[in-house]
Amino acid sequence: MSRSSHAVHAFTRPLSCACLLLLGSVSFAANAAQCPLVEPSLEQARAVHDRMLTVDTHVDISPDYGSVKFDPGIFTASQVDFPKMRAGGLDAAFLILYSGQGKLDEAGYAEAREMVERKYQGIHRAALAYPAQAGLAASAAEVRALHEQGRRALLMGIENAYPLGASVKDVPMWAKRGVRYISITHMGNNQFGGSSNPNEKLGDGKADPGLTPLGKELVKALNDNGIMVDVSHVGKRTMLDAAKLSRAPILASHSGVKGVYDNLRNLDDEQLDAIKKSGGVAQMVAFRSYVAATDPAIEAGMKELGAKYFPDGWDKAKPEAFEAFRKESRALRNKHHDTDLKQFADHIDYAVKRIGIEYVGIVSDFDGGGGVKGWDDASETANVTRELMRRCYSEDDIRALWGGNVLRVMDAVARQSTR
């Protein structure tokens, strides 16, 4: 469906006759400069936004999630908690069971398994602690049901298949527990395939080796168990191998496009086309350094702050370290030119023009480094809808981008599973 065919319906207040006439002749346009619509007010944008079911496919969480150290039921220093979700109109989020890449040995696997288990238990604690505010969801139908009840939907994804170890025998267990996507790799090659960012310290070469034999088993196991194959953070050869092998639609849970900004983590046109061919969805990520070139002063300052507050990595940092880091990083970005919402929306425009509205979505990567000026925590979520309205996206199109497409993929993956 074209944006122009539904552009009038993106507004809740009548527009002038002159503007309506212009709307009738609008051709598909991928930037605000070509769009004749009047500037949408925040009130108009919020009215449209509140009619959406919004799904963020990647929100990182602390190992202390669901505890006195990080209570998501109250306003926190983090980018996402239940009050911020309500304030910004974010209805559902994939909370991420992340573990960093380590050595391919049993000790490394065991440490990673301990980390994802800790985060899994934290999500359950949070859902049990706030049943009136949120609930766990393991299907598109459950997401929709929670939305109808006015509760936040908490989904789960595993970022980095590394903790599965030397086999795929744990995949059914994670499917039963409600995990609905698993990414093949993260920062560094693993036992399943190549990363978009090889880790020289772990002995990775520059060339992507593609899916390993165990990686091919993983894709089949994910398909069999109704879990989406996530290709974000995955090397191009490995990603294309997975897209070709998967009998179900694939997901890029949090990626940008190289056609707008050439970063190792972003998808090129061939990769976008492969996602479309699979029937999947490419979620465009609002992560500053994947969206556009970073101001050198900000880049240098962020490196210093990272070394200062996270010398042993994000997973081992205390909540007060995150709070101090965010405070100082905000001051740094306010002082210099910051990557903004308009630059982020350029990635959405590019992907939509390349592969069509049905195969593109929106994601933050909040609390994992994500955010841009204008959408820097969940309370600002409606600003994304406002920017899309500026660009003549229709209400139906915005609804598809904000969750309709990924829920469609979830349904399709569930239908073809053998469980």
CSV table of C-alpha atoms in Angstrom, one decimal:
chain,number,residue,atom,x,y,z
A,1,MET,CA,0.0,0.0,0.0
A,2,SER,CA,1.4,3.4,-0.9
A,3,ARG,CA,1.9,6.1,1.6
A,4,SER,CA,0.2,8.7,-0.6
A,5,SER,CA,-3.1,6.7,-0.9
A,6,HIS,CA,-3.7,7.0,2.8
A,7,ALA,CA,-1.9,10.2,3.7
A,8,VAL,CA,-5.1,12.2,4.5
A,9,HIS,CA,-6.1,9.6,7.2
A,10,ALA,CA,-2.9,10.2,9.1
A,11,PHE,CA,-4.4,13.3,10.7
A,12,THR,CA,-7.2,13.6,13.2
A,13,ARG,CA,-8.1,17.2,12.4
A,14,PRO,CA,-9.4,18.6,9.1
A,15,LEU,CA,-6.8,20.1,6.8
A,16,SER,CA,-7.4,23.0,4.5
A,17,CYS,CA,-9.0,22.4,1.1
A,18,ALA,CA,-5.8,23.5,-0.6
A,19,CYS,CA,-3.8,20.9,1.3
A,20,LEU,CA,-6.3,18.2,0.6
A,21,LEU,CA,-6.0,18.9,-3.1
A,22,LEU,CA,-2.3,18.7,-2.9
A,23,LEU,CA,-2.6,15.4,-1.1
A,24,GLY,CA,-4.7,13.9,-3.9
A,25,SER,CA,-1.8,14.4,-6.3
A,26,VAL,CA,1.1,13.3,-4.1
A,27,SER,CA,3.3,10.6,-5.6
A,28,PHE,CA,5.4,8.3,-3.4
A,29,ALA,CA,7.9,10.5,-1.6
A,30,ALA,CA,10.7,9.4,0.7
A,31,ASN,CA,11.6,12.7,2.3
A,32,ALA,CA,9.9,15.6,4.1
A,33,ALA,CA,11.0,18.2,1.5
A,34,GLN,CA,8.7,16.6,-1.1
A,35,CYS,CA,5.7,16.2,1.2
A,36,PRO,CA,3.0,18.9,1.0
A,37,LEU,CA,1.4,18.1,4.3
A,38,VAL,CA,1.1,20.7,7.0
A,39,GLU,CA,3.3,20.2,10.1
A,40,PRO,CA,1.6,17.7,12.4
A,41,SER,CA,1.2,19.0,15.9
A,42,LEU,CA,2.3,16.8,18.8
A,43,GLU,CA,-1.4,16.4,19.7
A,44,GLN,CA,-2.3,15.1,16.2
A,45,ALA,CA,0.7,12.8,16.3
A,46,ARG,CA,-0.3,11.4,19.7
A,47,ALA,CA,-3.9,10.9,18.6
A,48,VAL,CA,-2.6,8.7,15.7
A,49,HIS,CA,0.0,7.0,17.8
A,50,ASP,CA,-2.5,6.0,20.5
A,51,ARG,CA,-4.4,4.1,17.9
A,52,MET,CA,-1.3,1.9,17.2
A,53,LEU,CA,-0.1,-1.3,18.7
A,54,THR,CA,3.6,-0.5,19.0
A,55,VAL,CA,6.3,-3.1,19.3
A,56,ASP,CA,10.0,-2.5,20.0
A,57,THR,CA,11.9,-5.5,19.0
A,58,HIS,CA,15.1,-4.9,21.0
A,59,VAL,CA,15.4,-3.5,24.5
A,60,ASP,CA,18.4,-4.6,26.6
A,61,ILE,CA,18.0,-5.2,30.3
A,62,SER,CA,20.3,-5.3,33.4
A,63,PRO,CA,21.2,-8.6,35.0
A,64,ASP,CA,19.5,-7.1,38.0
A,65,TYR,CA,16.2,-6.6,36.2
A,66,GLY,CA,13.1,-7.2,38.3
A,67,SER,CA,14.9,-6.6,41.6
A,68,VAL,CA,15.4,-3.8,44.1
A,69,LYS,CA,18.5,-2.8,42.1
A,70,PHE,CA,16.4,-2.3,38.9
A,71,ASP,CA,12.6,-2.1,39.4
A,72,PRO,CA,10.9,-1.6,36.0
A,73,GLY,CA,7.6,-0.7,37.6
A,74,ILE,CA,8.9,2.8,38.6
A,75,PHE,CA,10.7,5.6,36.8
A,76,THR,CA,14.3,4.6,36.6
A,77,ALA,CA,17.5,6.0,35.1
A,78,SER,CA,17.2,3.5,32.3
A,79,GLN,CA,15.6,4.3,28.9
A,80,VAL,CA,12.8,1.8,29.3
A,81,ASP,CA,10.6,1.0,32.3
A,82,PHE,CA,6.9,0.6,32.6
A,83,PRO,CA,6.1,4.3,33.3
A,84,LYS,CA,8.1,5.5,30.3
A,85,MET,CA,6.4,2.9,28.1
A,86,ARG,CA,3.0,4.3,29.2
A,87,ALA,CA,4.1,7.9,28.8
A,88,GLY,CA,5.4,7.4,25.3
A,89,GLY,CA,2.9,4.9,24.1
A,90,LEU,CA,5.2,1.9,23.7
A,91,ASP,CA,2.9,-1.2,24.1
A,92,ALA,CA,5.2,-4.1,23.7
A,93,ALA,CA,9.0,-4.8,23.9
A,94,PHE,CA,11.3,-7.7,23.3
A,95,LEU,CA,13.4,-7.8,26.4
A,96,ILE,CA,16.8,-9.3,25.6
A,97,LEU,CA,18.6,-12.2,27.1
A,98,TYR,CA,22.1,-11.0,26.0
A,99,SER,CA,25.5,-12.6,26.6
A,100,GLY,CA,28.8,-11.3,25.2
A,101,GLN,CA,30.9,-13.5,23.0
A,102,GLY,CA,33.6,-15.5,24.7
A,103,LYS,CA,35.8,-18.5,24.0
A,104,LEU,CA,34.3,-21.5,22.3
A,105,ASP,CA,34.7,-23.8,25.3
A,106,GLU,CA,32.5,-25.2,28.0
A,107,ALA,CA,33.6,-22.6,30.6
A,108,GLY,CA,32.6,-19.8,28.2
A,109,TYR,CA,29.2,-21.5,27.4
A,110,ALA,CA,28.5,-22.0,31.1
A,111,GLU,CA,29.2,-18.3,32.0
A,112,ALA,CA,26.9,-17.2,29.1
A,113,ARG,CA,24.1,-19.6,30.1
A,114,GLU,CA,24.3,-18.2,33.7
A,115,MET,CA,23.9,-14.7,32.4
A,116,VAL,CA,20.9,-15.4,30.2
A,117,GLU,CA,19.2,-17.4,32.9
A,118,ARG,CA,19.7,-14.5,35.3
A,119,LYS,CA,18.0,-12.1,32.9
A,120,TYR,CA,15.2,-14.6,32.2
A,121,GLN,CA,14.4,-14.9,35.8
A,122,GLY,CA,14.4,-11.2,36.2
A,123,ILE,CA,11.8,-10.7,33.5
A,124,HIS,CA,9.6,-13.3,35.2
A,125,ARG,CA,9.9,-11.5,38.5
A,126,ALA,CA,8.9,-8.2,36.9
A,127,ALA,CA,5.8,-9.7,35.3
A,128,LEU,CA,4.8,-11.3,38.6
A,129,ALA,CA,5.4,-8.1,40.5
A,130,TYR,CA,3.3,-5.9,38.3
A,131,PRO,CA,0.5,-8.1,36.8
A,132,ALA,CA,-1.8,-5.1,36.4
A,133,GLN,CA,0.8,-3.2,34.3
A,134,ALA,CA,2.4,-5.9,32.2
A,135,GLY,CA,2.3,-9.6,31.2
A,136,LEU,CA,4.5,-12.1,29.4
A,137,ALA,CA,3.7,-12.8,25.7
A,138,ALA,CA,4.9,-15.6,23.5
A,139,SER,CA,2.7,-15.1,20.5
A,140,ALA,CA,1.2,-12.3,18.4
A,141,ALA,CA,-2.2,-13.2,19.7
A,142,GLU,CA,-1.0,-12.7,23.3
A,143,VAL,CA,0.5,-9.4,22.4
A,144,ARG,CA,-2.8,-8.2,21.0
A,145,ALA,CA,-4.7,-9.5,24.0
A,146,LEU,CA,-2.5,-7.7,26.5
A,147,HIS,CA,-2.8,-4.5,24.4
A,148,GLU,CA,-6.6,-4.8,24.6
A,149,GLN,CA,-6.3,-5.1,28.3
A,150,GLY,CA,-4.2,-1.9,28.5
A,151,ARG,CA,-1.1,-3.8,29.8
A,152,ARG,CA,2.4,-3.8,28.4
A,153,ALA,CA,3.5,-7.0,26.6
A,154,LEU,CA,6.9,-8.4,27.5
A,155,LEU,CA,8.4,-10.7,24.9
A,156,MET,CA,11.8,-12.3,25.0
A,157,GLY,CA,14.7,-12.6,22.5
A,158,ILE,CA,18.1,-14.1,22.9
A,159,GLU,CA,20.9,-12.0,21.5
A,160,ASN,CA,23.8,-14.3,20.5
A,161,ALA,CA,23.2,-18.0,20.2
A,162,TYR,CA,26.6,-18.6,21.9
A,163,PRO,CA,25.1,-19.8,25.3
A,164,LEU,CA,23.4,-22.7,23.5
A,165,GLY,CA,26.8,-24.3,23.6
A,166,ALA,CA,28.0,-27.1,21.3
A,167,SER,CA,24.6,-28.4,20.3
A,168,VAL,CA,21.0,-27.1,19.7
A,169,LYS,CA,19.4,-29.4,22.2
A,170,ASP,CA,18.3,-26.4,24.4
A,171,VAL,CA,16.3,-24.7,21.6
A,172,PRO,CA,13.0,-26.5,22.5
A,173,MET,CA,13.5,-25.5,26.1
A,174,TRP,CA,13.9,-21.8,25.2
A,175,ALA,CA,10.9,-22.0,22.9
A,176,LYS,CA,8.8,-23.5,25.7
A,177,ARG,CA,9.9,-20.7,28.0
A,178,GLY,CA,8.7,-18.1,25.5
A,179,VAL,CA,11.8,-16.9,23.6
A,180,ARG,CA,10.6,-15.8,20.2
A,181,TYR,CA,13.9,-14.9,18.4
A,182,ILE,CA,17.5,-15.9,18.7
A,183,SER,CA,20.3,-14.1,16.9
A,184,ILE,CA,23.0,-16.3,15.3
A,185,THR,CA,25.9,-14.2,16.5
A,186,HIS,CA,26.9,-10.9,18.2
A,187,MET,CA,30.2,-9.1,18.2
A,188,GLY,CA,32.5,-12.0,17.2
A,189,ASN,CA,32.2,-15.3,15.3
A,190,ASN,CA,30.8,-18.2,17.3
A,191,GLN,CA,30.1,-21.9,16.9
A,192,PHE,CA,27.2,-21.2,14.5
A,193,GLY,CA,28.6,-18.7,12.0
A,194,GLY,CA,30.3,-15.4,11.3
A,195,SER,CA,29.6,-12.0,12.8
A,196,SER,CA,29.3,-8.6,11.1
A,197,ASN,CA,32.0,-7.6,13.5
A,198,PRO,CA,34.7,-10.3,13.9
A,199,ASN,CA,36.7,-10.2,17.1
A,200,GLU,CA,40.4,-10.3,16.5
A,201,LYS,CA,41.1,-10.9,20.2
A,202,LEU,CA,39.2,-14.2,20.0
A,203,GLY,CA,41.1,-15.2,16.9
A,204,ASP,CA,38.5,-14.3,14.3
A,205,GLY,CA,39.7,-13.7,10.7
A,206,LYS,CA,38.3,-10.9,8.6
A,207,ALA,CA,36.4,-13.2,6.2
A,208,ASP,CA,32.9,-14.4,7.2
A,209,PRO,CA,33.1,-18.2,7.2
A,210,GLY,CA,29.3,-18.6,6.7
A,211,LEU,CA,27.0,-20.9,8.6
A,212,THR,CA,28.8,-23.8,10.2
A,213,PRO,CA,27.3,-27.3,10.1
A,214,LEU,CA,26.1,-26.5,13.6
A,215,GLY,CA,24.7,-23.2,12.4
A,216,LYS,CA,22.6,-25.0,9.8
A,217,GLU,CA,21.3,-27.2,12.6
A,218,LEU,CA,20.4,-24.1,14.5
A,219,VAL,CA,18.4,-22.6,11.7
A,220,LYS,CA,16.4,-25.8,11.3
A,221,ALA,CA,15.9,-26.1,15.1
A,222,LEU,CA,14.6,-22.5,15.3
A,223,ASN,CA,12.2,-23.1,12.4
A,224,ASP,CA,11.0,-26.3,14.0
A,225,ASN,CA,10.3,-24.6,17.3
A,226,GLY,CA,8.6,-21.4,16.1
A,227,ILE,CA,11.5,-19.1,17.0
A,228,MET,CA,12.4,-16.3,14.5
A,229,VAL,CA,15.9,-16.5,13.0
A,230,ASP,CA,17.5,-13.1,13.8
A,231,VAL,CA,20.2,-12.0,11.5
A,232,SER,CA,21.2,-8.7,13.1
A,233,HIS,CA,24.9,-8.7,14.1
A,234,VAL,CA,25.5,-11.5,11.6
A,235,GLY,CA,28.1,-11.4,8.8
A,236,LYS,CA,26.7,-11.1,5.3
A,237,ARG,CA,27.7,-14.6,4.1
A,238,THR,CA,26.3,-16.2,7.2
A,239,MET,CA,23.1,-14.0,7.0
A,240,LEU,CA,22.5,-15.0,3.3
A,241,ASP,CA,23.1,-18.6,4.1
A,242,ALA,CA,20.5,-18.4,6.9
A,243,ALA,CA,18.0,-16.6,4.7
A,244,LYS,CA,18.4,-19.3,2.0
A,245,LEU,CA,18.1,-22.2,4.4
A,246,SER,CA,15.3,-21.0,6.6
A,247,ARG,CA,11.9,-22.2,5.6
A,248,ALA,CA,10.3,-19.4,7.7
A,249,PRO,CA,10.5,-15.6,7.4
A,250,ILE,CA,13.6,-14.2,9.0
A,251,LEU,CA,14.1,-11.2,11.2
A,252,ALA,CA,16.7,-8.4,11.5
A,253,SER,CA,15.8,-7.3,15.0
A,254,HIS,CA,17.9,-4.2,15.1
A,255,SER,CA,19.9,-3.0,12.0
A,256,GLY,CA,20.3,0.0,9.8
A,257,VAL,CA,20.9,0.2,6.1
A,258,LYS,CA,24.2,0.7,4.3
A,259,GLY,CA,22.5,2.7,1.6
A,260,VAL,CA,22.2,5.6,4.2
A,261,TYR,CA,25.3,5.0,6.3
A,262,ASP,CA,28.0,2.4,5.6
A,263,ASN,CA,28.6,0.7,8.9
A,264,LEU,CA,29.6,-3.0,9.4
A,265,ARG,CA,26.4,-3.6,11.4
A,266,ASN,CA,24.1,-2.3,8.7
A,267,LEU,CA,22.4,-4.2,5.8
A,268,ASP,CA,23.2,-3.7,2.2
A,269,ASP,CA,20.6,-4.0,-0.6
A,270,GLU,CA,21.3,-7.7,-1.3
A,271,GLN,CA,20.6,-8.4,2.4
A,272,LEU,CA,17.4,-6.3,2.4
A,273,ASP,CA,16.2,-8.1,-0.7
A,274,ALA,CA,16.9,-11.5,1.0
A,275,ILE,CA,14.8,-10.5,4.0
A,276,LYS,CA,11.9,-9.5,1.7
A,277,LYS,CA,12.2,-12.8,-0.3
A,278,SER,CA,11.9,-14.7,2.9
A,279,GLY,CA,8.8,-12.8,3.8
A,280,GLY,CA,10.6,-11.4,6.9
A,281,VAL,CA,11.1,-7.9,8.4
A,282,ALA,CA,14.1,-5.6,8.7
A,283,GLN,CA,13.8,-3.5,11.9
A,284,MET,CA,15.5,-0.1,11.5
A,285,VAL,CA,17.5,0.7,14.6
A,286,ALA,CA,17.8,4.1,16.3
A,287,PHE,CA,21.4,3.6,17.4
A,288,ARG,CA,23.4,6.7,16.8
A,289,SER,CA,26.6,5.2,15.5
A,290,TYR,CA,24.7,3.0,13.1
A,291,VAL,CA,22.5,5.8,11.9
A,292,ALA,CA,25.1,8.4,10.9
A,293,ALA,CA,28.7,9.5,11.4
A,294,THR,CA,29.2,10.6,15.0
A,295,ASP,CA,30.7,14.0,15.8
A,296,PRO,CA,34.3,13.2,16.6
A,297,ALA,CA,34.1,15.1,19.9
A,298,ILE,CA,31.1,12.9,21.0
A,299,GLU,CA,32.9,9.7,19.8
A,300,ALA,CA,36.0,10.5,21.8
A,301,GLY,CA,34.0,11.5,24.9
A,302,MET,CA,31.9,8.3,24.8
A,303,LYS,CA,35.0,6.1,24.6
A,304,GLU,CA,36.3,7.9,27.7
A,305,LEU,CA,33.0,7.5,29.5
A,306,GLY,CA,32.8,3.8,28.6
A,307,ALA,CA,36.3,3.1,29.9
A,308,LYS,CA,35.4,5.1,33.1
A,309,TYR,CA,32.1,3.4,33.9
A,310,PHE,CA,32.3,0.0,32.2
A,311,PRO,CA,35.9,-1.2,32.6
A,312,ASP,CA,34.7,-4.8,32.9
A,313,GLY,CA,31.8,-4.6,30.4
A,314,TRP,CA,28.2,-3.6,30.5
A,315,ASP,CA,27.0,-6.8,32.1
A,316,LYS,CA,29.1,-6.4,35.2
A,317,ALA,CA,28.4,-2.7,35.8
A,318,LYS,CA,26.4,-1.5,38.8
A,319,PRO,CA,23.1,0.5,38.3
A,320,GLU,CA,24.8,3.7,39.6
A,321,ALA,CA,27.4,3.4,36.9
A,322,PHE,CA,24.7,3.4,34.2
A,323,GLU,CA,23.0,6.4,35.8
A,324,ALA,CA,26.3,8.4,35.9
A,325,PHE,CA,27.1,7.3,32.3
A,326,ARG,CA,23.8,8.4,31.0
A,327,LYS,CA,24.0,11.8,32.8
A,328,GLU,CA,27.4,12.6,31.4
A,329,SER,CA,26.7,11.3,27.9
A,330,ARG,CA,23.6,13.5,27.7
A,331,ALA,CA,25.7,16.5,28.7
A,332,LEU,CA,28.2,15.6,26.0
A,333,ARG,CA,25.6,15.3,23.3
A,334,ASN,CA,24.0,18.5,24.2
A,335,LYS,CA,27.3,20.2,23.8
A,336,HIS,CA,28.0,18.9,20.3
A,337,HIS,CA,26.0,18.0,17.2
A,338,ASP,CA,23.9,14.9,17.9
A,339,THR,CA,22.5,12.3,15.6
A,340,ASP,CA,18.8,12.9,15.4
A,341,LEU,CA,15.4,11.5,14.6
A,342,LYS,CA,15.3,12.8,11.1
A,343,GLN,CA,18.5,10.9,10.3
A,344,PHE,CA,17.1,7.8,11.8
A,345,ALA,CA,13.9,8.1,9.7
A,346,ASP,CA,16.1,8.3,6.6
A,347,HIS,CA,16.9,4.6,7.2
A,348,ILE,CA,13.2,3.8,7.3
A,349,ASP,CA,12.6,5.7,4.1
A,350,TYR,CA,15.4,3.9,2.3
A,351,ALA,CA,14.3,0.4,3.4
A,352,VAL,CA,10.7,1.1,2.5
A,353,LYS,CA,11.6,2.4,-0.9
A,354,ARG,CA,13.9,-0.6,-1.5
A,355,ILE,CA,11.8,-3.6,-0.3
A,356,GLY,CA,8.3,-2.2,0.5
A,357,ILE,CA,6.4,-1.1,3.6
A,358,GLU,CA,5.4,-4.7,4.5
A,359,TYR,CA,9.0,-5.7,5.3
A,360,VAL,CA,10.3,-2.9,7.5
A,361,GLY,CA,9.9,-2.0,11.1
A,362,ILE,CA,11.1,0.2,14.0
A,363,VAL,CA,13.4,-0.6,16.9
A,364,SER,CA,15.3,1.4,19.5
A,365,ASP,CA,18.0,-0.9,21.0
A,366,PHE,CA,17.4,1.1,24.2
A,367,ASP,CA,19.6,0.3,27.2
A,368,GLY,CA,22.1,-1.3,24.8
A,369,GLY,CA,23.4,1.9,23.3
A,370,GLY,CA,20.4,2.9,21.3
A,371,GLY,CA,18.7,6.2,21.0
A,372,VAL,CA,18.8,9.4,18.9
A,373,LYS,CA,18.0,13.0,19.7
A,374,GLY,CA,14.2,13.1,19.7
A,375,TRP,CA,13.8,9.4,20.6
A,376,ASP,CA,16.2,8.8,23.5
A,377,ASP,CA,13.9,6.9,25.8
A,378,ALA,CA,10.6,5.1,25.7
A,379,SER,CA,8.7,8.3,26.9
A,380,GLU,CA,9.5,9.9,23.5
A,381,THR,CA,8.2,7.1,21.4
A,382,ALA,CA,5.3,9.1,19.8
A,383,ASN,CA,7.9,11.5,18.3
A,384,VAL,CA,8.8,8.7,15.8
A,385,THR,CA,5.1,8.6,14.6
A,386,ARG,CA,5.2,12.4,14.3
A,387,GLU,CA,8.3,12.3,12.1
A,388,LEU,CA,6.7,9.6,9.9
A,389,MET,CA,3.6,11.7,9.5
A,390,ARG,CA,5.8,14.6,8.4
A,391,ARG,CA,7.0,12.3,5.6
A,392,CYS,CA,3.5,11.4,4.3
A,393,TYR,CA,3.3,7.9,5.8
A,394,SER,CA,-0.3,6.9,6.2
A,395,GLU,CA,-1.8,5.7,9.4
A,396,ASP,CA,-2.0,2.2,8.0
A,397,ASP,CA,1.7,2.3,7.0
A,398,ILE,CA,2.8,3.6,10.4
A,399,ARG,CA,0.8,0.8,12.1
A,400,ALA,CA,2.6,-1.7,9.9
A,401,LEU,CA,6.0,-0.3,10.7
A,402,TRP,CA,5.3,0.0,14.5
A,403,GLY,CA,4.4,-3.7,15.0
A,404,GLY,CA,2.1,-5.0,12.4
A,405,ASN,CA,4.9,-6.4,10.2
A,406,VAL,CA,6.8,-8.1,13.0
A,407,LEU,CA,3.5,-9.6,14.4
A,408,ARG,CA,2.8,-11.0,11.0
A,409,VAL,CA,6.2,-12.6,10.9
A,410,MET,CA,5.6,-14.1,14.4
A,411,ASP,CA,2.4,-15.6,13.2
A,412,ALA,CA,4.0,-17.0,10.0
A,413,VAL,CA,6.9,-18.5,12.0
A,414,ALA,CA,4.5,-20.1,14.4
A,415,ARG,CA,2.4,-21.6,11.7
A,416,GLN,CA,5.3,-23.4,10.0
A,417,SER,CA,6.8,-24.8,13.3
A,418,THR,CA,6.6,-28.6,14.0
A,419,ARG,CA,5.9,-28.1,17.7
